[in-house]
Amino acid sequence: MSTETGATTEPRHSTIYLLHDVVKNREAKGVAFRLRVPSLRIDRGEKIALIGESGSGKSTLLDMLAFILQPSAASAFRFRPEDEQEPLDVDACWQIGNLNVLGDMRKRHIGYVMQTGGLLPYLSVRENINLSRGVLGLRRDGTVEHLAERLGIANQLKKRPDALSTGERQRVAIGRALAHRPAIVIADEPTASLDPYAAENVMSLFLGVAEEFNSTVILASHAWRHIKELGLRRLAHRTTHSADSKLTETVVSG
């Protein structure tokens, strides 16, 4: 057995994600996109940033890490949210159609902050934040109220999303993603719709609460300046185009 093969089958104790030679291909109207991840390791407690312009594959990678999107190919794709668990072979689950296992892992261990917030308009702020906890049957223990206080929306708990500002809605989305205290929080451009000052403030609050809850953070952004100031590790990211512009390929590693 080669050294590389041995490395992919035995993730280190603190490693949550371990990917080797993961590929996602997409094609539409004669134009193709390929995301390649030669090697990616994310350890417990890390704060990771994927920086790039729109269309560079950031959301594609996040969706694969959240088990929403199936890779086209993978030499290794391991997930280990808790130290006492055996690593999950994510690619094998996709190959045999074991979607219940992937869905259960996502529900229990991953929080996702979407770019648009994705709040349910007919629920109050309190109910939106409590969604992830309710799905898991977790008892009310003050976590929702604590998150609202930390995120500066404690006085908005009875309101519905349409009564909030854009920044407030995004704070609610962050609270919902963190409420079940997930091992990993994935955020896709969580402050893209905010002005620079509000974006920096919300991002700082987000990372502070994630650290309090011991959640590993993986986020996509196009704004490296304030991400760098907040101490995130940037993944290597390179996008190239074929001479005929029919293939765009992004390579991410870290």
mmCIF file of N, CA, C and O in Angstrom, residues 36 51-52 65 89 93 142 166 213:
data_model
loop_
_atom_site.group_PDB
_atom_site.id
_atom_site.type_symbol
_atom_site.label_atom_id
_atom_site.label_comp_id
_atom_site.label_asym_id
_atom_site.label_seq_id
_atom_site.Cartn_x
_atom_site.Cartn_y
_atom_site.Cartn_z
ATOM 1 N N ARG A 36 -11.912 20.940 -8.766
ATOM 2 C CA ARG A 36 -11.000 19.878 -8.335
ATOM 3 C C ARG A 36 -10.447 20.197 -6.963
ATOM 4 O O ARG A 36 -10.034 21.324 -6.687
ATOM 5 N N ILE A 51 -12.030 32.180 -0.628
ATOM 6 C CA ILE A 51 -12.189 33.504 -1.213
ATOM 7 C C ILE A 51 -12.191 33.405 -2.730
ATOM 8 O O ILE A 51 -11.327 32.746 -3.316
ATOM 9 N N GLY A 52 -13.151 34.045 -3.372
ATOM 10 C CA GLY A 52 -13.185 34.028 -4.829
ATOM 11 C C GLY A 52 -14.395 34.771 -5.353
ATOM 12 O O GLY A 52 -15.363 35.014 -4.629
ATOM 13 N N LEU A 65 -19.365 19.769 0.944
ATOM 14 C CA LEU A 65 -18.999 19.574 2.346
ATOM 15 C C LEU A 65 -20.227 19.409 3.241
ATOM 16 O O LEU A 65 -20.149 18.794 4.305
ATOM 17 N N ASP A 89 -17.290 7.378 5.409
ATOM 18 C CA ASP A 89 -16.898 7.413 4.003
ATOM 19 C C ASP A 89 -18.043 8.048 3.226
ATOM 20 O O ASP A 89 -19.011 7.383 2.853
ATOM 21 N N CYS A 93 -21.202 6.485 0.760
ATOM 22 C CA CYS A 93 -22.628 6.711 1.037
ATOM 23 C C CYS A 93 -23.353 7.190 -0.212
ATOM 24 O O CYS A 93 -24.468 6.739 -0.515
ATOM 25 N N GLY A 142 -32.695 27.752 26.936
ATOM 26 C CA GLY A 142 -32.191 29.120 26.939
ATOM 27 C C GLY A 142 -31.197 29.415 25.834
ATOM 28 O O GLY A 142 -30.749 30.561 25.698
ATOM 29 N N THR A 166 -32.191 43.813 6.657
ATOM 30 C CA THR A 166 -31.396 42.758 6.023
ATOM 31 C C THR A 166 -30.356 42.211 6.991
ATOM 32 O O THR A 166 -30.161 40.997 7.103
ATOM 33 N N PHE A 213 -19.288 28.296 20.929
ATOM 34 C CA PHE A 213 -19.969 27.005 20.804
ATOM 35 C C PHE A 213 -19.025 25.901 20.319
ATOM 36 O O PHE A 213 -19.465 24.786 20.074
#
